GROMACS .gro file of N, CA and C in nm:
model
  414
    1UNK      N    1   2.945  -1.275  -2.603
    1UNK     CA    2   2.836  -1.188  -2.568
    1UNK      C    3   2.838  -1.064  -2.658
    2UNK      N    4   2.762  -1.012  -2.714
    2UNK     CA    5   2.675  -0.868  -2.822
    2UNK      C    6   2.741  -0.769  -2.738
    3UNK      N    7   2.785  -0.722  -2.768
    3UNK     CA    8   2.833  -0.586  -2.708
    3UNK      C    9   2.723  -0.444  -2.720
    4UNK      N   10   2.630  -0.510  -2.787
    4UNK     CA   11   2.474  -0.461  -2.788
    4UNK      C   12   2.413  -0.493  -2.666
    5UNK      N   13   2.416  -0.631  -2.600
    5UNK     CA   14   2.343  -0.649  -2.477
    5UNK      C   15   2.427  -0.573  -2.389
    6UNK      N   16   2.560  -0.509  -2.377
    6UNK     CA   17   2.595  -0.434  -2.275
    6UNK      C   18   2.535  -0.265  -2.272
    7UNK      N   19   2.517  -0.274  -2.424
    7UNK     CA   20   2.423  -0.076  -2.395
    7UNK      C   21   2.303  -0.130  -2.357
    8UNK      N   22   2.215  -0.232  -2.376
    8UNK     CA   23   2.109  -0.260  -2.345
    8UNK      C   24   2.078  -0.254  -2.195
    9UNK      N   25   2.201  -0.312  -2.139
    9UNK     CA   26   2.204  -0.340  -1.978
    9UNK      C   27   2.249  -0.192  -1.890
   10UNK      N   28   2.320  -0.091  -1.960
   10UNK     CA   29   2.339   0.020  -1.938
   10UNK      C   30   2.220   0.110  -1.968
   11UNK      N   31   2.130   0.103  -2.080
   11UNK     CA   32   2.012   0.196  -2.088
   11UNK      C   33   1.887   0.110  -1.928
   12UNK      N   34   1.904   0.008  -1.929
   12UNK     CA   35   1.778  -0.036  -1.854
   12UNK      C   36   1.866  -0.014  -1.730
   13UNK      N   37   1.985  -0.011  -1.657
   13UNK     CA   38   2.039   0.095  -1.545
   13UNK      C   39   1.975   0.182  -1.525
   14UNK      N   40   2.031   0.265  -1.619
   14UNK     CA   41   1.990   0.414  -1.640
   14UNK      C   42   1.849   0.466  -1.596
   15UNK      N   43   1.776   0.381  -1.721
   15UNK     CA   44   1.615   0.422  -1.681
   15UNK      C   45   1.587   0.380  -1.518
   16UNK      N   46   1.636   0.228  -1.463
   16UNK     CA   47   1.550   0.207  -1.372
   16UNK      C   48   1.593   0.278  -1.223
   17UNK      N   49   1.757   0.336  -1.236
   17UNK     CA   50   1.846   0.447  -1.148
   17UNK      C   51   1.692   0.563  -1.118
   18UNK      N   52   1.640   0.609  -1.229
   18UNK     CA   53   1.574   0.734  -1.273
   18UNK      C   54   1.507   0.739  -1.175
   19UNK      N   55   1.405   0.599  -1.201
   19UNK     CA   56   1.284   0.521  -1.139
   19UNK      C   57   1.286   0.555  -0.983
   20UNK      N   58   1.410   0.460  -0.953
   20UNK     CA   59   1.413   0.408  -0.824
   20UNK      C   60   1.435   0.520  -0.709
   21UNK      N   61   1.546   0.630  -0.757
   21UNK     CA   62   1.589   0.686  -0.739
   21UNK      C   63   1.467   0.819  -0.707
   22UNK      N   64   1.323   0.860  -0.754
   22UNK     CA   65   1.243   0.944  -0.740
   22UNK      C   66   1.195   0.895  -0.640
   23UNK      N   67   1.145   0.743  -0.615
   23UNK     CA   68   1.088   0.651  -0.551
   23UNK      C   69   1.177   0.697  -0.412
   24UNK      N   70   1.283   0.660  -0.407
   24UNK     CA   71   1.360   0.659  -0.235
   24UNK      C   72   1.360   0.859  -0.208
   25UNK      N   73   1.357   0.926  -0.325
   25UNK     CA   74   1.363   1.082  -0.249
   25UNK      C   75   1.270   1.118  -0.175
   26UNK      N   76   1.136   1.056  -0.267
   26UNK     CA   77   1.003   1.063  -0.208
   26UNK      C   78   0.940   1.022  -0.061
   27UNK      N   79   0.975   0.883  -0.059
   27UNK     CA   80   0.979   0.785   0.056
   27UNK      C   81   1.039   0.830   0.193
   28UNK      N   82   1.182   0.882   0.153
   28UNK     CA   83   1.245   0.930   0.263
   28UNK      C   84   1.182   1.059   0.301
   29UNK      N   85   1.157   1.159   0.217
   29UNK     CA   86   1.126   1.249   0.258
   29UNK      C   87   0.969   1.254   0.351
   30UNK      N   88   0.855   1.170   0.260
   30UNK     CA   89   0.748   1.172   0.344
   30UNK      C   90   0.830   1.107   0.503
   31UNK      N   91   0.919   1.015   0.500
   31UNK     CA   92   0.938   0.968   0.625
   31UNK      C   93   0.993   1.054   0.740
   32UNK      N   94   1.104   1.099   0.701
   32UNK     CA   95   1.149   1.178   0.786
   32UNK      C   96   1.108   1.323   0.784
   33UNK      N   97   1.038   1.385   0.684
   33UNK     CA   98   0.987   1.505   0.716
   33UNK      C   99   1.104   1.637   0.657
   34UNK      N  100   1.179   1.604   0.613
   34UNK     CA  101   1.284   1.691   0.553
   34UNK      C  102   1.334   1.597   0.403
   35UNK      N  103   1.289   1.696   0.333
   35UNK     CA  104   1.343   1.718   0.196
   35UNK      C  105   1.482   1.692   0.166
   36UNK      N  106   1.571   1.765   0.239
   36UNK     CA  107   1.690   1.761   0.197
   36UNK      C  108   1.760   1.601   0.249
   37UNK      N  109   1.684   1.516   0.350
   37UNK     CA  110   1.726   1.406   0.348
   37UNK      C  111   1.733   1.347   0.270
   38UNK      N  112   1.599   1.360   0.232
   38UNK     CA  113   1.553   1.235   0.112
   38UNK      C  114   1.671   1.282   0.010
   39UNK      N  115   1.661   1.375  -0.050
   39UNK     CA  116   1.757   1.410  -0.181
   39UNK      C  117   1.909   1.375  -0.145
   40UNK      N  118   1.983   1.339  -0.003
   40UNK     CA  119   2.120   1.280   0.034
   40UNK      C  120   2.113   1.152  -0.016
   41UNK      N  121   1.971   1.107   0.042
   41UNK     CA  122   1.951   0.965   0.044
   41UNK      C  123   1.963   0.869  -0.083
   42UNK      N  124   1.902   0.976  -0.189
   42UNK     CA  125   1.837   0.942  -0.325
   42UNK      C  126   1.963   0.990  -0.403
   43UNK      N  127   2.022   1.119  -0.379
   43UNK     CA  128   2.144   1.087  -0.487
   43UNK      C  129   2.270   1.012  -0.454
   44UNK      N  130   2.274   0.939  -0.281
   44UNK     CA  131   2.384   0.870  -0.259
   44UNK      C  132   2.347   0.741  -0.293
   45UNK      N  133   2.254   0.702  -0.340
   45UNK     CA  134   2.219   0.562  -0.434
   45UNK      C  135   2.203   0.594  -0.558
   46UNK      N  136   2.226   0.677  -0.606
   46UNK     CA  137   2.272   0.702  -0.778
   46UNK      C  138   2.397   0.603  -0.777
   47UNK      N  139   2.481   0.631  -0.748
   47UNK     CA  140   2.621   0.570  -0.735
   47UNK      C  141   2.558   0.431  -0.736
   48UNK      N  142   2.571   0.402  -0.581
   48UNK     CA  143   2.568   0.225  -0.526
   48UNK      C  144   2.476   0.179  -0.600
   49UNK      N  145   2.362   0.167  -0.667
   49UNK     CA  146   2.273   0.096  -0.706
   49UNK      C  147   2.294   0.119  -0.815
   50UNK      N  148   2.357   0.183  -0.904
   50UNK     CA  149   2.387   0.156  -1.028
   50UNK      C  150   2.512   0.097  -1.084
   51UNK      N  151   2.574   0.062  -0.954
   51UNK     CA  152   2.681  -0.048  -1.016
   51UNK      C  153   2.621  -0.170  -0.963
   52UNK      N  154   2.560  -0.192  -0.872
   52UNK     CA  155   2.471  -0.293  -0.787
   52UNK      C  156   2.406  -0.358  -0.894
   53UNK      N  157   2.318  -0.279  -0.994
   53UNK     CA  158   2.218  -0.316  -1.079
   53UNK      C  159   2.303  -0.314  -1.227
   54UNK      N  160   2.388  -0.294  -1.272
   54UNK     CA  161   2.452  -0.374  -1.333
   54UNK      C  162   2.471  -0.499  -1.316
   55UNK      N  163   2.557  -0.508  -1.193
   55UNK     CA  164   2.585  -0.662  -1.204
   55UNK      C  165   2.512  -0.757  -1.183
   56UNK      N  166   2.418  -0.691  -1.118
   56UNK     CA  167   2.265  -0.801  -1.158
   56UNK      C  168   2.217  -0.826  -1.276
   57UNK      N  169   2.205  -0.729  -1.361
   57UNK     CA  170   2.160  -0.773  -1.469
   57UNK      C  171   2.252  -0.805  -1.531
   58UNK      N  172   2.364  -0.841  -1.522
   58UNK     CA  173   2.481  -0.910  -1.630
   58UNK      C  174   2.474  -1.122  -1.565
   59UNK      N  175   2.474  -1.083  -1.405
   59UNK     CA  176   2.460  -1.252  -1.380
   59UNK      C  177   2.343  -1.247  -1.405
   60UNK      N  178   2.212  -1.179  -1.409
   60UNK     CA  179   2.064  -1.285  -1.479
   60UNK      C  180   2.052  -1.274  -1.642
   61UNK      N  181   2.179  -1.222  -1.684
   61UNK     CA  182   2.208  -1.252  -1.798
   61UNK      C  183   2.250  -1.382  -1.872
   62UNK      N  184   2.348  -1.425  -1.797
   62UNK     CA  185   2.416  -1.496  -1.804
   62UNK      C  186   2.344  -1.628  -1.726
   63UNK      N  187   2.264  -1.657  -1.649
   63UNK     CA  188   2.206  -1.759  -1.634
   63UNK      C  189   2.110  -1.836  -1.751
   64UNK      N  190   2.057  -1.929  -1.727
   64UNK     CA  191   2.022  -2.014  -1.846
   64UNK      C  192   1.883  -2.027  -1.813
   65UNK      N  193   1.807  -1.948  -1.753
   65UNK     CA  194   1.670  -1.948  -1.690
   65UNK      C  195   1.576  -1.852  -1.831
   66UNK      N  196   1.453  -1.914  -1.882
   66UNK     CA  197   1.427  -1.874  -1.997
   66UNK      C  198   1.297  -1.761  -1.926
   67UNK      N  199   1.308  -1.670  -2.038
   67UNK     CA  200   1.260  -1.549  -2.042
   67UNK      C  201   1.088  -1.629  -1.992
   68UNK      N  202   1.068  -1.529  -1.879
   68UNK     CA  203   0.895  -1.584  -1.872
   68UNK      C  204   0.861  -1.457  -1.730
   69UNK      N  205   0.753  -1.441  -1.725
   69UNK     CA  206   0.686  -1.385  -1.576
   69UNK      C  207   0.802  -1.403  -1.507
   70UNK      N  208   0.755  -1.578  -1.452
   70UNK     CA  209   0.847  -1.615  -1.348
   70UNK      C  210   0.979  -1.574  -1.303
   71UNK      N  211   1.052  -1.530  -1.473
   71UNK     CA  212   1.162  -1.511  -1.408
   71UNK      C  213   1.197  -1.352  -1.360
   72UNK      N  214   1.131  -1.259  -1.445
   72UNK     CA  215   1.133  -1.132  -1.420
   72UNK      C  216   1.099  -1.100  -1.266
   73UNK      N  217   0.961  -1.160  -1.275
   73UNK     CA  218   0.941  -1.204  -1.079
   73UNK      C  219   1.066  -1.255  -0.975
   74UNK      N  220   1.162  -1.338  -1.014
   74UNK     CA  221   1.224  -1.374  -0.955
   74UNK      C  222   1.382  -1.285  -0.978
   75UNK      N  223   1.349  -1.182  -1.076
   75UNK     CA  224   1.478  -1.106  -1.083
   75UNK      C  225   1.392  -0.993  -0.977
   76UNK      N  226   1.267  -0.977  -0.987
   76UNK     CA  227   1.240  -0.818  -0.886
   76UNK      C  228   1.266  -0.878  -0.721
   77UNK      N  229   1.254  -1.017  -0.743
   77UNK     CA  230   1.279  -1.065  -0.569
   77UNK      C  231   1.459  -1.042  -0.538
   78UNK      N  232   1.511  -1.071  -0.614
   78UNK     CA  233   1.628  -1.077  -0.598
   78UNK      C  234   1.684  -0.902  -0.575
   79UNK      N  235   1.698  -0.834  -0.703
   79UNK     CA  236   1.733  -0.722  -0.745
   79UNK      C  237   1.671  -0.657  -0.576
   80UNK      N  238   1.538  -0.663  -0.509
   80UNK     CA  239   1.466  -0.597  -0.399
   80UNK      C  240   1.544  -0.618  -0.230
   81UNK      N  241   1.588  -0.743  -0.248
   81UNK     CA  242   1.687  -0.782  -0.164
   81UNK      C  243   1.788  -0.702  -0.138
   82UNK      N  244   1.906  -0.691  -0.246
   82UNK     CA  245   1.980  -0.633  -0.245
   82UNK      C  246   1.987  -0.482  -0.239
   83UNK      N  247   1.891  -0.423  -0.281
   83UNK     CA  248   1.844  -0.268  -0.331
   83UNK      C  249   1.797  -0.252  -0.179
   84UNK      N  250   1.662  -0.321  -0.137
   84UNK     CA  251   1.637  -0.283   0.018
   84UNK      C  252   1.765  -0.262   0.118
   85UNK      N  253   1.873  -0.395   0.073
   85UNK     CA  254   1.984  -0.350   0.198
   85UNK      C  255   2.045  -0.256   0.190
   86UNK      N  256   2.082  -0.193   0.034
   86UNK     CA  257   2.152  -0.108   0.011
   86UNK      C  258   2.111   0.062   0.098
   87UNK      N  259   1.965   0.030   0.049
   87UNK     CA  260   1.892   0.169   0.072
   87UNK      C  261   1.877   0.190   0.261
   88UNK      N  262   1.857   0.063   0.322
   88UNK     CA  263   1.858   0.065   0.466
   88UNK      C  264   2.014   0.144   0.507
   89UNK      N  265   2.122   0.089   0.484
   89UNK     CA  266   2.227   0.095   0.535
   89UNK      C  267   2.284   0.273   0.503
   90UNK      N  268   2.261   0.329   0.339
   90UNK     CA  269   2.257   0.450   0.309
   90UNK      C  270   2.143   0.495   0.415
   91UNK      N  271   2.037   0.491   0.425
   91UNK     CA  272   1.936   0.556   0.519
   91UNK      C  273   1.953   0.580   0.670
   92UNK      N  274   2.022   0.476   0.704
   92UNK     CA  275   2.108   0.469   0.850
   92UNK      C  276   2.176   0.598   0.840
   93UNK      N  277   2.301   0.580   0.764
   93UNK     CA  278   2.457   0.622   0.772
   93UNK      C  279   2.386   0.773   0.797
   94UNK      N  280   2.285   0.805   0.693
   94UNK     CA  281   2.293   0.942   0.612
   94UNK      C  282   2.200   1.009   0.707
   95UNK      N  283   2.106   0.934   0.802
   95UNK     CA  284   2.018   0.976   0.884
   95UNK      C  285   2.061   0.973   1.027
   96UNK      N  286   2.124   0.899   1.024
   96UNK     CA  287   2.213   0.891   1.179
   96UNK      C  288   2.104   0.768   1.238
   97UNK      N  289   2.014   0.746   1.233
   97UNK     CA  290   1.925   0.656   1.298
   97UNK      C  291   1.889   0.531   1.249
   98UNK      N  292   1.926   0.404   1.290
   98UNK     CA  293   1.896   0.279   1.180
   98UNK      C  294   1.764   0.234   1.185
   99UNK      N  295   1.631   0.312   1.300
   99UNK     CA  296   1.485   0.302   1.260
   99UNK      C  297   1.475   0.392   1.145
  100UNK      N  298   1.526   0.490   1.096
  100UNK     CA  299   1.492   0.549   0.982
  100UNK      C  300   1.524   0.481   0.904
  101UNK      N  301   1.644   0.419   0.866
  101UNK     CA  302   1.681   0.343   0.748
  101UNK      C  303   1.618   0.223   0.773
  102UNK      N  304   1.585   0.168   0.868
  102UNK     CA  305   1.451   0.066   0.870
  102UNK      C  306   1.306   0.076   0.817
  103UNK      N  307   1.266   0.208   0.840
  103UNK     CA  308   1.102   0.253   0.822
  103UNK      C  309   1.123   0.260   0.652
  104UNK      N  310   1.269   0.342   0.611
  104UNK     CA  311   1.253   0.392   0.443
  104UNK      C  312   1.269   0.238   0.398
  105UNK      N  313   1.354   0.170   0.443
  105UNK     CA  314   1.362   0.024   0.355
  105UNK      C  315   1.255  -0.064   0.354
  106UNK      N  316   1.189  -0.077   0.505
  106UNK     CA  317   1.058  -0.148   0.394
  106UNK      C  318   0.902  -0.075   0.344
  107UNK      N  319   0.925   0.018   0.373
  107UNK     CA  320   0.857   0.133   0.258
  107UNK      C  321   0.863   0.120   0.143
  108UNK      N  322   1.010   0.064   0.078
  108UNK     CA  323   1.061   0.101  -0.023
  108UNK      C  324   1.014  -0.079  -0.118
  109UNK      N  325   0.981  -0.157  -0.016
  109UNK     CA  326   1.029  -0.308  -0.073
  109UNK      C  327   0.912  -0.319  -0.159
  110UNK      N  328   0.758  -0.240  -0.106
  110UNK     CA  329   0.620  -0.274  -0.175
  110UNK      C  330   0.667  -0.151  -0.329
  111UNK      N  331   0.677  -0.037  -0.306
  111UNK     CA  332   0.716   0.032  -0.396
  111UNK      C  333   0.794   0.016  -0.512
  112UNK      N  334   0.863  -0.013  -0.480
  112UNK     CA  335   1.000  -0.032  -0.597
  112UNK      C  336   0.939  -0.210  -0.649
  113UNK      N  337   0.887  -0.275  -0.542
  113UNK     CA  338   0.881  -0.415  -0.640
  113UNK      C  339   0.764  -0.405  -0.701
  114UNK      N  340   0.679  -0.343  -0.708
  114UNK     CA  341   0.569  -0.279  -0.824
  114UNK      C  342   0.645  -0.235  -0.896
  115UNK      N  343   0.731  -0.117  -0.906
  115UNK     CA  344   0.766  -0.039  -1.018
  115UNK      C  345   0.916  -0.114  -1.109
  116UNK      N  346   0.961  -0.190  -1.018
  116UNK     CA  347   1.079  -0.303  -1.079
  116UNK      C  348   0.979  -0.370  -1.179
  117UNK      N  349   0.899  -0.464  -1.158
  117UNK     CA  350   0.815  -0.538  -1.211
  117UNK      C  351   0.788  -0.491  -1.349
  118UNK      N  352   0.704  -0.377  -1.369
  118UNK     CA  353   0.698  -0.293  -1.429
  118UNK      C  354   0.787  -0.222  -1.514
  119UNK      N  355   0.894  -0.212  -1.487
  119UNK     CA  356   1.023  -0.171  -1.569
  119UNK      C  357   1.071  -0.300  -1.677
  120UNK      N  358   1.115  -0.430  -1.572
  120UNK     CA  359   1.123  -0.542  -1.631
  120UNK      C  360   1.024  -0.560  -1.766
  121UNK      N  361   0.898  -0.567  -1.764
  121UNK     CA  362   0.792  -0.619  -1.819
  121UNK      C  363   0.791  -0.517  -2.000
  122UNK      N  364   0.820  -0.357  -1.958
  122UNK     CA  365   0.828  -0.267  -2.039
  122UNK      C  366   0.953  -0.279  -2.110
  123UNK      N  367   1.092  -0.325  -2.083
  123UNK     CA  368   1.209  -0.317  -2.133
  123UNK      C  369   1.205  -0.448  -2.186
  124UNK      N  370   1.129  -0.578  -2.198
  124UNK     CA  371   1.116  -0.667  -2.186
  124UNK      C  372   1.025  -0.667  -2.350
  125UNK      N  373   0.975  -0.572  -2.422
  125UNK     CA  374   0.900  -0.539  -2.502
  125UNK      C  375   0.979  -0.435  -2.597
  126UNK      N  376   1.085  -0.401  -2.549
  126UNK     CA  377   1.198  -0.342  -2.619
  126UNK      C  378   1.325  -0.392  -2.669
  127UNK      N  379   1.332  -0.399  -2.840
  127UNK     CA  380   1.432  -0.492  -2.889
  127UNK      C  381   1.576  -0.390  -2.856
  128UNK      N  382   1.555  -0.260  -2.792
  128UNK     CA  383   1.707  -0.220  -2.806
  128UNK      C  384   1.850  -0.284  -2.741
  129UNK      N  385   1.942  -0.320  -2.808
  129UNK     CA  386   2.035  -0.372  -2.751
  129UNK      C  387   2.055  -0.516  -2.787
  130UNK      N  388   1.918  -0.587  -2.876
  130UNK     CA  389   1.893  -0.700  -2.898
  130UNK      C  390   1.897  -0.781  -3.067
  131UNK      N  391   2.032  -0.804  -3.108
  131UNK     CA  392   2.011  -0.841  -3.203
  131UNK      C  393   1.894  -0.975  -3.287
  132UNK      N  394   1.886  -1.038  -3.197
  132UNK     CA  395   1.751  -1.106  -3.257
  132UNK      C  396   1.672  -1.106  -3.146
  133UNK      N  397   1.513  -1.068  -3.187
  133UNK     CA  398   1.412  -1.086  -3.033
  133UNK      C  399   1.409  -1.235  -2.999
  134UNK      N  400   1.446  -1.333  -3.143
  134UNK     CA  401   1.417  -1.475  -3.060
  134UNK      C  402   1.533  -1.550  -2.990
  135UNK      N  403   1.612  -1.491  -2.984
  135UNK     CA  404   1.754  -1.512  -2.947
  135UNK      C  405   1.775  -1.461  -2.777
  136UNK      N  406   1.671  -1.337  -2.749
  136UNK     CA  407   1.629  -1.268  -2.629
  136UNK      C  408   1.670  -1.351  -2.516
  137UNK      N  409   1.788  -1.300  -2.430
  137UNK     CA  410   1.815  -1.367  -2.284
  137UNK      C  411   1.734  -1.255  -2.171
  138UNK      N  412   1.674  -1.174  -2.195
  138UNK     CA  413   1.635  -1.084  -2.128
  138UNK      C  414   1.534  -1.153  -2.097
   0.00000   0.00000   0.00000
C-alpha cells in the first residue's frame, strides 16, 4: 500500500472531522437549547470519530468493490451507522438523557448522510494522495 493513500486517508479525516463535527454542534445545540452542550458534544467526537473514520476508510480501502456511486453510497450507509451510534451514546453520556442522544442521532442520520455523500463525491475528484487516478481504490 502508497504511503500516499495513508495522507490521503488522513486529509479526507480531517476535512470530514471539520464537516461533521459543525453539523453535531449545531444539531445538538438547536436540540437541547444550550450551546455549551452542543460544543461538549461536538468536540468529544473530534476524538472518537476520527479514529472511527479512519478505520473505515482504510477497510473500504482495502476491499475490492470498484469505485462507482454505488459504492460511495454504500460507504455513507455504513460510515452513518457507526457515526449515528457513536454520536447517540456521546449525546446520552454528555447530556445525561438517552432521549437527547436519541433526538441528536437521528437528526444527525439525514444531515451528515447528505453532507458524507458530498464529501465522498468531492474527495473523489481529488488526485491528492493518489499516485495514479486510474489505479484509484477510492
Amino acid at each position: 500500500m502508497a504511503t500516499s493513500s495513508y495522507k490521503r486517508h488522513l486529509a479526507k479525516t480531517i476535512t470530514w472531522r471539520i464537516v461533521g463535527t459543525l453539523d453535531t454542534i449545531v444539531l445538538a445545540w438547536i436540540i437541547t437549547g444550550n450551546p455549551l452542550t452542543g460544543l461538549k458534544i461536538g468536540g468529544a467526537e473530534v476524538i472518537t470519530k476520527m479514529i472511527l473514520y479512519y478505520f473505515h476508510e482504510r477497510i473500504w480501502f482495502n476491499t475490492g468493490v470498484k469505485n462507482s456511486k454505488k459504492r460511495h453510497l454504500f460507504k455513507t450507509i455504513t460510515w452513518r451507522i457507526i457515526g449515528t451510534l457513536d454520536t447517540f451514546l456521546l449525546s446520552w453520556f454528555i447530556s445525561g438523557n438517552p432521549l437527547t442522544g436519541l433526538k441528536i442521532g437521528v437528526a444527525e442520520v439525514v444531515t451528515k448522510m447528505i453532507l458524507y455523500y458530498f464529501h465522498e463525491r468531492s474527495w473523489y475528484r481529488i488526485n491528492f494522495g493518489l499516485e495514479k487516478r486510474g489505479v484509484k481504490k477510492e
